[in-house]
XYZ file of C-alpha atoms in Angstrom:
535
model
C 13.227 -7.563 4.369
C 11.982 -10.362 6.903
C 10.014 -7.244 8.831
C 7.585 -6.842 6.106
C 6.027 -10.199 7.112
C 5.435 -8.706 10.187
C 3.677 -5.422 8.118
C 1.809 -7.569 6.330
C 0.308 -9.468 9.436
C -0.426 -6.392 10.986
C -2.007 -4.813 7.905
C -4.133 -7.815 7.533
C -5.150 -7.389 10.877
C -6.314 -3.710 10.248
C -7.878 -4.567 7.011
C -10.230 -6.968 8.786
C -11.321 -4.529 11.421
C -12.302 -2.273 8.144
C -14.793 -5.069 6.957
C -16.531 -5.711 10.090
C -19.802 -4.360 10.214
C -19.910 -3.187 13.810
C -16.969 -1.915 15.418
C -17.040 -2.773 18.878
C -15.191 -4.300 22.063
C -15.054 -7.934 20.372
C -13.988 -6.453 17.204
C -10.956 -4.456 18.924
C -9.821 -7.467 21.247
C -9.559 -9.920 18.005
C -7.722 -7.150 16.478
C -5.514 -6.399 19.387
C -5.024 -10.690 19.855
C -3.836 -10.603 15.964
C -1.234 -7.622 16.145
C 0.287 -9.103 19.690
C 0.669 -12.745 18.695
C 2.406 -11.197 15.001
C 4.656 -9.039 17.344
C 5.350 -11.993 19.863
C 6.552 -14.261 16.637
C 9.042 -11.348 15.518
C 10.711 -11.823 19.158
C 9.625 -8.528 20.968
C 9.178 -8.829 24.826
C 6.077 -10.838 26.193
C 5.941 -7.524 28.657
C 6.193 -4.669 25.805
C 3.427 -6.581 23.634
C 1.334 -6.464 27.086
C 2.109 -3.240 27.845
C 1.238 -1.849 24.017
C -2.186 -4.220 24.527
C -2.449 -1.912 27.441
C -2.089 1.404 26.409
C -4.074 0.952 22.600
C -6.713 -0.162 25.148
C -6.538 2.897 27.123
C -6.543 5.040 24.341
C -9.189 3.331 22.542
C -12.196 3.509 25.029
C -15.430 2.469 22.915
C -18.085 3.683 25.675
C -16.314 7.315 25.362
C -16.246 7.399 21.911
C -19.474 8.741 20.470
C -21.716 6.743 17.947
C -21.018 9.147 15.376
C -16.977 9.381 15.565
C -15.221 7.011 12.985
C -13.752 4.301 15.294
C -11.938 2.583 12.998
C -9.683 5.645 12.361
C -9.261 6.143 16.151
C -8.302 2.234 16.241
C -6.074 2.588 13.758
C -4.965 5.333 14.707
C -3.656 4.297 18.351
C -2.056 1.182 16.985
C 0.522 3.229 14.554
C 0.970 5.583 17.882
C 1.818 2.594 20.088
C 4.000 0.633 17.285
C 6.004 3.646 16.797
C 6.249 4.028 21.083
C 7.497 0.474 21.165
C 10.440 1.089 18.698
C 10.855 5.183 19.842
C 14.312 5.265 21.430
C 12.894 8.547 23.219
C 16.470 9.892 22.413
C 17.869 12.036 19.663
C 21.117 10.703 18.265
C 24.304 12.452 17.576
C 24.646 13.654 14.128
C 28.378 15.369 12.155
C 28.397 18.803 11.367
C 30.021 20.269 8.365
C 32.343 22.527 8.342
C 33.685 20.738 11.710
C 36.029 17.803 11.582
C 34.075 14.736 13.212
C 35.556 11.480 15.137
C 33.064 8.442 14.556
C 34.577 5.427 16.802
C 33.089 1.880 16.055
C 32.945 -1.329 18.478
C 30.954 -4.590 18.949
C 31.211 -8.075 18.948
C 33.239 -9.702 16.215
C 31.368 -10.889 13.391
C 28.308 -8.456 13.896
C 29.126 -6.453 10.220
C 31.064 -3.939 12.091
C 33.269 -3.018 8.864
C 30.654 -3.323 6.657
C 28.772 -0.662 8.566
C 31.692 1.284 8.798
C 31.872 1.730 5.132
C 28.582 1.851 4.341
C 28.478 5.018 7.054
C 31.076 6.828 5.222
C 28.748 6.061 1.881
C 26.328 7.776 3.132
C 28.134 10.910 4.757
C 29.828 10.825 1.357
C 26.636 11.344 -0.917
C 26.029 14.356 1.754
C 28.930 15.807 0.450
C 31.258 15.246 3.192
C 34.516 14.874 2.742
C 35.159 11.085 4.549
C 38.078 9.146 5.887
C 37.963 5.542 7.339
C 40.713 4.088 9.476
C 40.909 0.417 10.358
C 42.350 0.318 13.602
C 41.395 -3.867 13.670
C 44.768 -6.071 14.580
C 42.864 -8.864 16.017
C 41.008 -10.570 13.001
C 42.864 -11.621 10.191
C 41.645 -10.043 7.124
C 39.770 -6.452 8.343
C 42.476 -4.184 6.392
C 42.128 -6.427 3.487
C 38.360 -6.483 4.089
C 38.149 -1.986 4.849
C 41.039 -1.688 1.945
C 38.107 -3.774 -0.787
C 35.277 -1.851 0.645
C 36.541 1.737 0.816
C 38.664 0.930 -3.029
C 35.215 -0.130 -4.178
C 33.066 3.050 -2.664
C 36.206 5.659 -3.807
C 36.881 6.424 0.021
C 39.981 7.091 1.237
C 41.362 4.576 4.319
C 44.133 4.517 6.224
C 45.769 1.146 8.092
C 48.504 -0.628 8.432
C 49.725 -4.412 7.839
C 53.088 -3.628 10.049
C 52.056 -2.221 13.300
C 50.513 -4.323 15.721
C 49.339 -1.775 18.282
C 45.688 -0.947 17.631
C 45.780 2.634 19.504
C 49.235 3.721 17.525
C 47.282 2.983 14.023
C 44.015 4.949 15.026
C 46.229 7.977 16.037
C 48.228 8.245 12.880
C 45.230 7.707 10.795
C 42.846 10.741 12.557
C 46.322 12.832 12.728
C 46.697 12.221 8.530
C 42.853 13.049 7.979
C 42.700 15.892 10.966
C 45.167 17.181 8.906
C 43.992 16.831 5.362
C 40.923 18.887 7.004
C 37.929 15.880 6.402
C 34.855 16.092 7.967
C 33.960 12.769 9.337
C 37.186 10.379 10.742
C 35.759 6.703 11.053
C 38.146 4.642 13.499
C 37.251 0.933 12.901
C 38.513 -1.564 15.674
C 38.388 -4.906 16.807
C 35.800 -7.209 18.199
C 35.620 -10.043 20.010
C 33.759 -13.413 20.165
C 32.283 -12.290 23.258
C 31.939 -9.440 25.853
C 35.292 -9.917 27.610
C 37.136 -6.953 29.767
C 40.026 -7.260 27.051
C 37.527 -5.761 24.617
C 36.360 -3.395 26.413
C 40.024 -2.141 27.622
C 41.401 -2.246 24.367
C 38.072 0.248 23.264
C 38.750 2.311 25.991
C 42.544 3.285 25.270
C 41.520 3.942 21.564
C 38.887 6.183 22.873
C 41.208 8.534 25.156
C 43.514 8.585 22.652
C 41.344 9.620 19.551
C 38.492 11.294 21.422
C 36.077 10.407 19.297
C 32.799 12.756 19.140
C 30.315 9.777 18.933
C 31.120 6.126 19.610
C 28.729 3.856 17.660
C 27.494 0.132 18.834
C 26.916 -1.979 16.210
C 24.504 -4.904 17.240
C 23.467 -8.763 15.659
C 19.822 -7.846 14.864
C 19.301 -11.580 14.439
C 20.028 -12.500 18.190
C 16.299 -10.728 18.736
C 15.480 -9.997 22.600
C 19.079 -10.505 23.754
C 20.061 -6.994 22.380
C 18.276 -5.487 25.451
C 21.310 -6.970 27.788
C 23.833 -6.472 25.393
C 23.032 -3.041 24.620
C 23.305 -2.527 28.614
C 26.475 -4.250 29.096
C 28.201 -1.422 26.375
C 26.481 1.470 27.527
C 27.708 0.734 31.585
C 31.356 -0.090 29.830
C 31.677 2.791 26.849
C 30.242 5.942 26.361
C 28.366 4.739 23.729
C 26.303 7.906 21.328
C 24.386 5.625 18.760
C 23.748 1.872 17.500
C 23.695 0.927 14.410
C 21.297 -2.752 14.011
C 22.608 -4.768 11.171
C 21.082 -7.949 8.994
C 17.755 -6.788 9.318
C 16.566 -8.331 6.049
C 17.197 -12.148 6.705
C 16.007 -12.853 10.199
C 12.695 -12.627 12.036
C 13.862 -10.757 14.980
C 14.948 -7.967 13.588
C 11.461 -6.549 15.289
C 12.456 -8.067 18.568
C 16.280 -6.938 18.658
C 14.738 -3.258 17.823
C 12.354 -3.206 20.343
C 14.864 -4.279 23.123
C 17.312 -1.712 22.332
C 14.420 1.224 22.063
C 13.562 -0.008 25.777
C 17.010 0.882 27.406
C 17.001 4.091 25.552
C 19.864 4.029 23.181
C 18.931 6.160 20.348
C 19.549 3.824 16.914
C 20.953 6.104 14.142
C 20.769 3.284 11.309
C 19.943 -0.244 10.097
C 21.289 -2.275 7.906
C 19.381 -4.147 5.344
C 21.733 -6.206 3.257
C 25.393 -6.334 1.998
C 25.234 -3.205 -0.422
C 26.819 0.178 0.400
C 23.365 1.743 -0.348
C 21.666 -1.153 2.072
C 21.751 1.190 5.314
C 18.532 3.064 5.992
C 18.723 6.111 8.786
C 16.263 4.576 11.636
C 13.284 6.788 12.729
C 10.038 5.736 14.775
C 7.374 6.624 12.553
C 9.048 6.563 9.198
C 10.067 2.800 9.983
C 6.523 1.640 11.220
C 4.813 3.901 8.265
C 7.008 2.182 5.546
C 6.937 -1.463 7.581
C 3.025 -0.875 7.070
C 3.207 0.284 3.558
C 2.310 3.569 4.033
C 5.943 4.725 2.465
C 8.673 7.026 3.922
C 8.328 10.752 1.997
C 10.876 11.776 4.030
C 13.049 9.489 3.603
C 12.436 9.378 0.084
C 12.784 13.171 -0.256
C 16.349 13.131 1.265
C 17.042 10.125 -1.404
C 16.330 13.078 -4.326
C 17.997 15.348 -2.854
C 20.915 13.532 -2.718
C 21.054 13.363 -6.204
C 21.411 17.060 -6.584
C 19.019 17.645 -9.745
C 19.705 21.650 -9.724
C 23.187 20.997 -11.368
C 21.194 19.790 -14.383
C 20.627 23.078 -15.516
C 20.155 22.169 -19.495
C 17.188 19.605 -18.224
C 15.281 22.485 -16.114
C 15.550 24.719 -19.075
C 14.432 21.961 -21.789
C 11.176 21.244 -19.092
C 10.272 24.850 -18.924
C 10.378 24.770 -22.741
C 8.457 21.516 -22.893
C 11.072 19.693 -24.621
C 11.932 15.771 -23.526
C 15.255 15.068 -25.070
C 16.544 11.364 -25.245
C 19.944 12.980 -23.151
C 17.571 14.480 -20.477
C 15.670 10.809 -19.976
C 19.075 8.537 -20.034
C 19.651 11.498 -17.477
C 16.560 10.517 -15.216
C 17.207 6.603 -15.574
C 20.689 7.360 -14.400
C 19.632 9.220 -11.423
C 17.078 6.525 -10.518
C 20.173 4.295 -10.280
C 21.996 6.898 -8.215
C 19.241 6.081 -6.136
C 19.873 2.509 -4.179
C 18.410 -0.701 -4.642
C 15.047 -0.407 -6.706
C 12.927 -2.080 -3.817
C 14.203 0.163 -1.052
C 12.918 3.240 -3.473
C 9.624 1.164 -3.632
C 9.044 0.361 -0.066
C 9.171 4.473 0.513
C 6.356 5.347 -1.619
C 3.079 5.335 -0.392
C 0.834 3.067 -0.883
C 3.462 0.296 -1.446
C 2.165 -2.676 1.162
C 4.141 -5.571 2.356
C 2.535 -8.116 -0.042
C 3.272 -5.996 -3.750
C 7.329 -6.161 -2.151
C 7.449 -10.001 -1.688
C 7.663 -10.438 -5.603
C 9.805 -7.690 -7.439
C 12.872 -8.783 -8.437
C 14.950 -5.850 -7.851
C 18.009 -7.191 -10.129
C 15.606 -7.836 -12.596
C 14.267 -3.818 -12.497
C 18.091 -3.111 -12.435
C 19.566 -5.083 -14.904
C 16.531 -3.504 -17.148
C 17.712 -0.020 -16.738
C 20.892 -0.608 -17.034
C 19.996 -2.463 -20.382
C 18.374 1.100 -21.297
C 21.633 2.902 -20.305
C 23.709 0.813 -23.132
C 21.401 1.772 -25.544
C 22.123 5.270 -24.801
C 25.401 5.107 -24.811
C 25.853 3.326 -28.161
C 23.660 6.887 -29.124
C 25.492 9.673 -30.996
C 25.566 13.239 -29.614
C 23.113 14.318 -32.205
C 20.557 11.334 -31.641
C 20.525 12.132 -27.848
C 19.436 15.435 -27.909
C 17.065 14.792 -30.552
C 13.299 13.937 -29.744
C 14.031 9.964 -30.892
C 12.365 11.045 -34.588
C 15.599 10.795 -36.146
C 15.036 6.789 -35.525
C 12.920 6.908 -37.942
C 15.726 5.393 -40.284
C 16.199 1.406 -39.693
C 19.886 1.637 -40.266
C 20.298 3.962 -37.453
C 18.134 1.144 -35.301
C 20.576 -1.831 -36.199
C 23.534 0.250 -35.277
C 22.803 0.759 -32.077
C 20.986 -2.568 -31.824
C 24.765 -3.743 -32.799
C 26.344 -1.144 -30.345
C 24.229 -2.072 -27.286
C 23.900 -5.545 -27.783
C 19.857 -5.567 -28.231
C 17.341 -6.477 -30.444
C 15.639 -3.494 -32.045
C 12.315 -3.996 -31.057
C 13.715 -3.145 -27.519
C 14.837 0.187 -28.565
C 11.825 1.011 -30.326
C 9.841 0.209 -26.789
C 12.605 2.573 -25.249
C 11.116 5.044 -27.953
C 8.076 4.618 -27.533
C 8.291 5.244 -23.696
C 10.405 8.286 -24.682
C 7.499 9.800 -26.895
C 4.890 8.786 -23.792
C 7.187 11.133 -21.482
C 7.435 14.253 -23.818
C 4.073 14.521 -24.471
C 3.416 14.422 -20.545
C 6.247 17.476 -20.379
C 4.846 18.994 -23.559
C 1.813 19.464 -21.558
C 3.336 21.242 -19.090
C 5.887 23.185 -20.376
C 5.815 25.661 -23.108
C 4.319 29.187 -22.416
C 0.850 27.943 -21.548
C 2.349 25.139 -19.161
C 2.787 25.210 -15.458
C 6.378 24.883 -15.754
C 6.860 27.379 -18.322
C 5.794 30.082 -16.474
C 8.350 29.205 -13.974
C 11.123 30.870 -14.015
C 14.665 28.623 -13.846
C 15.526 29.789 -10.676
C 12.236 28.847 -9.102
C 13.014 25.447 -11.098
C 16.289 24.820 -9.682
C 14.735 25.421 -6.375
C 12.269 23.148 -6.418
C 14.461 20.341 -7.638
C 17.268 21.288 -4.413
C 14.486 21.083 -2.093
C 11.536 18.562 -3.341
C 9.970 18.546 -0.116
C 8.777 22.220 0.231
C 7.245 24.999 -1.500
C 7.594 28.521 -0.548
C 4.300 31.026 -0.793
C 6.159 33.163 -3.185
C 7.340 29.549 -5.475
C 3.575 28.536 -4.907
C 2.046 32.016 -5.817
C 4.183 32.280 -9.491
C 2.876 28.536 -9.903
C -0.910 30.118 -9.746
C -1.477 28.483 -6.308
C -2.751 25.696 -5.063
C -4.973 26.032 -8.282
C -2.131 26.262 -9.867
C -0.790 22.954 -8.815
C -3.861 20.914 -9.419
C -3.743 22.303 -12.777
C -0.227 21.006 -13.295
C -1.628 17.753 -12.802
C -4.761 17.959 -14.831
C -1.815 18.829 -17.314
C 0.083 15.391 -16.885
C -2.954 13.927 -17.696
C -4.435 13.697 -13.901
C -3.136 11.244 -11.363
C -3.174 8.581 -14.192
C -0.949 10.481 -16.314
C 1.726 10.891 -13.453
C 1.062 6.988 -12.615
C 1.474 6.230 -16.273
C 4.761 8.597 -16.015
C 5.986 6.504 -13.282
C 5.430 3.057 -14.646
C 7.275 4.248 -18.220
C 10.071 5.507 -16.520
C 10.796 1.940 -14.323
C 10.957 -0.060 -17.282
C 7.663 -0.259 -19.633
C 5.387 -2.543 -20.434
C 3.262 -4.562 -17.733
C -0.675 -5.072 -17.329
C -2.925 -3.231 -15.235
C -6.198 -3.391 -13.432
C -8.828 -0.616 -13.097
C -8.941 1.817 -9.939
C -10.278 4.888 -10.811
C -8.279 8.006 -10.099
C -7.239 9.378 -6.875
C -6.427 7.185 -3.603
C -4.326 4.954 -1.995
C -6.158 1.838 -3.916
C -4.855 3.949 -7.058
C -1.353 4.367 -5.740
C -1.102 0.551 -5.251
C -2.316 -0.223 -8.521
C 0.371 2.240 -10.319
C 3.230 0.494 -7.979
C 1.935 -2.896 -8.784
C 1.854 -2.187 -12.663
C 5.495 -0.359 -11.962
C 6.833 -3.518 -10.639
C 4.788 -5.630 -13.054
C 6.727 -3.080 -16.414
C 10.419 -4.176 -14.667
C 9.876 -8.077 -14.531
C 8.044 -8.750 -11.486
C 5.351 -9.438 -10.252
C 3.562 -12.441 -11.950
C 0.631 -13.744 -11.543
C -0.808 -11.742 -8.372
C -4.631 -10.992 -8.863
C -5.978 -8.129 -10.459
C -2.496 -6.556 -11.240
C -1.845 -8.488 -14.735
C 1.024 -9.366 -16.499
C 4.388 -9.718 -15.532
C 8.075 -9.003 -17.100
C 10.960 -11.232 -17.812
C 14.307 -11.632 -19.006
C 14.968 -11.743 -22.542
């Protein structure tokens, strides 16, 4: 994603206000001239870099601030404050509720990834467990049925259009009357753009719109046309009623920055942006997630919505083997295939914390992918017996060549599979079993835990032993090592590392570094060590 240039300038500018032995007014200008003039190349408006110049200024007042106080924390942080002001729609967006059948109308200009977004929308309501519908309501461009039909086949949603009728507001009626009545949730109505904003557009929206009555119109906007969204955006909103935007192609131009900016500034509240061409390439936008991940500081929101869309409770036989301390080879081809479940490999990465700008710009992500999915043949050319078995049974070299033969492998690549295997049961040995965290868990506490990653209850914590408890669960996993060590075994093995101590954010870099370095990344960046490669 182009914007992580623009983290990494502004990281580099932090980084050398950390090293500078006096913190003072010349010391906060050149980090204030570094920030604007790596804003001002992403596209944002000359006035909003002034006016964020303005207010870190007025926030950051260095003969207030006593001698004592840590200024470089108070620098720091005013400039996250201000970058997440200067993307900060100030407006919550419209969002579907279950249980209630939802009408999601689409418009913009033509060849702004309007259908694309439209299915990738319905993606996402769909791991949400929505039941979702997507009509294509698009009779000006040649191809956008074929295109919706290949999209929604290839996501398993159902679509409704028609190659027949010509009139665009007849085919979005009978398509939200055939899902209204099939009782789905969320009703996308794709329709047609134009090369231009031209009152034939905006007609043709508004006749679909009184005759579907949608509950949220969405905008999708160019991101790579930069400051020009501002007017844009303002043109729609004074034609349409228009809820959300959506901001596509965010991840090959430099003004995605600039095109986010604009729209923030005339208050449109952006719901999503898309970041490539995959259905799992559209993130949900929010002001201080985006700037925190943008500067490497992750997204543990947005990465505990990611696990709970895979739904781990429903594993029930993997909770129960964890409270016992057992690591079958089922229960890891189980994890690997969740982690795919998961999106792209570097859109996982870029929410963890400690993940900067610079360790993105070499992982291969099909690399990583292709790796696990290596991993996943080997399991499946497994027997029922050898997979829930703790790998010892591999012991015997004919069983090796078969599945060697089965998955198409060598078998020195299943014994590293193995050997990773054996590195995560002792880690869950540890902490199972009747003297393990875990064990004295019961499975319902389990399951709950694994529905709802991001919270603890008092009661959950108090049967875990407290926040004693939960430091002892670690010491368990070996310390913050062991659960970096369990990380960087379950992304693909292997990989060099440097030292770091334990604890920290320098520590969580170094386990993402060695992570990306085990998949078949990251070569030859100092101090992280060896890299991957294909076979």
């Amino acid at each position: 994603m182009v914007l992580n240039e623009l983290g990494a300038r502004i990281n580099g500018a932090l980084q050398a206000l950390s090293r500078e032995p006096v913190i003072d007014e010349k010391a906060l200008d050149a980090l204030l001239r570094e920030l604007c003039g790596a804003l001002l190349e992403s596209d944002v408006n000359v006035r909003l870099v002034q006016q964020l110049r303005t207010n870190v200024k007025k926030r950051v007042n260095m003969e207030e601030l006593a001698s004592s106080s840590n200024k470089r924390k108070v620098i720091q942080g005013a400039v996250f404050e201000e970058l997440c002001s200067l993307v900060d729609p100030k407006k919550e967006a419209w969002t579907p509720r279950k249980g209630k059948q939802n009408v999601v109308m689409f418009v913009g200009l033509q060849g702004s990834g309007k259908t694309t977004s439209c299915t990738k929308l319905a993606s996402y309501y769909k791991r949400k467990g929505m039941k979702v519908g997507l009509v294509c309501a698009d009779t000006f461009r040649a191809g956008a049925l074929d295109q919706l039909k290949q999209n929604a086949s290839r996501a398993h949603i159902p679509y409704y259009g028609s190659y027949s009728e010509a009139d665009p507001v007849q085919i979005a009626m009978d398509g939200v009357a055939m899902f209204k009545k099939d009782k789905f949730d969320v009703i996308i109505v794709d329709t047609s753009g134009r090369h231009k904003q031209e009152a034939e557009l905006f007609a043709e929206m508004e006749q679909i719109a009184a005759a579907v009555k949608p509950d949220n119109t969405i905008f999708v906007m160019d991101g790579t046309i930069g400051q020009a969204a501002d007017s844009q955006a303002r043109a729609f909103k004074e034609s349409v009623n228009i809820g959300s935007i959506i901001i596509t192609k965010m991840d090959g131009h430099a003004k995605g920055g600039g095109a986010i900016s604009a729209v923030a500034a005339t208050e449109s509240p952006i719901v999503f942006i898309g970041t490539g061409e995959h259905m799992h390439d559209l993130e949900r936008f929010s002001a201080r997630p985006f700037v925190s991940k943008m500067l490497g500081m992750g997204d543990l929101s947005g990465l505990v919505e990611t696990v709970q869309d895979m739904h781990l409770e429903k594993n029930e036989d993997m909770m129960k083997n964890l409270a016992k301390g057992v690591f079958t080879l089922k229960d890891m081809r189980d994890q690997l295939e969740n982690i795919l479940k998961m999106g792209p490999l570097n859109k996982i990465m870029g929410m963890m914390p400690g993940m900067s700008p610079e360790m993105m710009q070499g992982f291969d992500a099909d690399e990583s992918t292709r790796r696990l999915r290596s991993y996943m043949c080997i399991f499946d050319s497994m027997t029922e017996k050898e997979l829930v078995s703790d790998g010892k049974l591999f012991d015997d070299e004919k069983r090796l060549r078969r599945v060697a033969m089965g998955s198409g492998v060598r078998t020195v690549e299943i014994q590293a599979l193995l050997y990773q295997h054996r590195q995560f049961g002792q880690i869950v040995k540890k902490m199972g079993g009747p003297k393990g965290m875990l064990g004295k868990m019961n499975p319902n506490a389990m399951q709950q835990m694994a529905k709802n990653p991001g919270s603890v209850n008092p009661a959950m914590l108090k049967q875990m032993g407290g926040m004693g408890g939960m430091q002892k669960m670690i010491q368990q996993m070996g310390g913050m090592g062991g659960v970096q060590n369990m990380m960087k075994q379950m992304m693909g093995g292997g990989g060099g590392g440097g030292g770091g101590g334990a604890g920290g954010m320098g520590n969580m870099q170094e386990m993402m570094s060695q992570m990306m370095n085990s998949m078949g990344g990251l070569g030859g960046m100092g101090g992280f060590g060896g890299s991957g490669g294909r076979r």
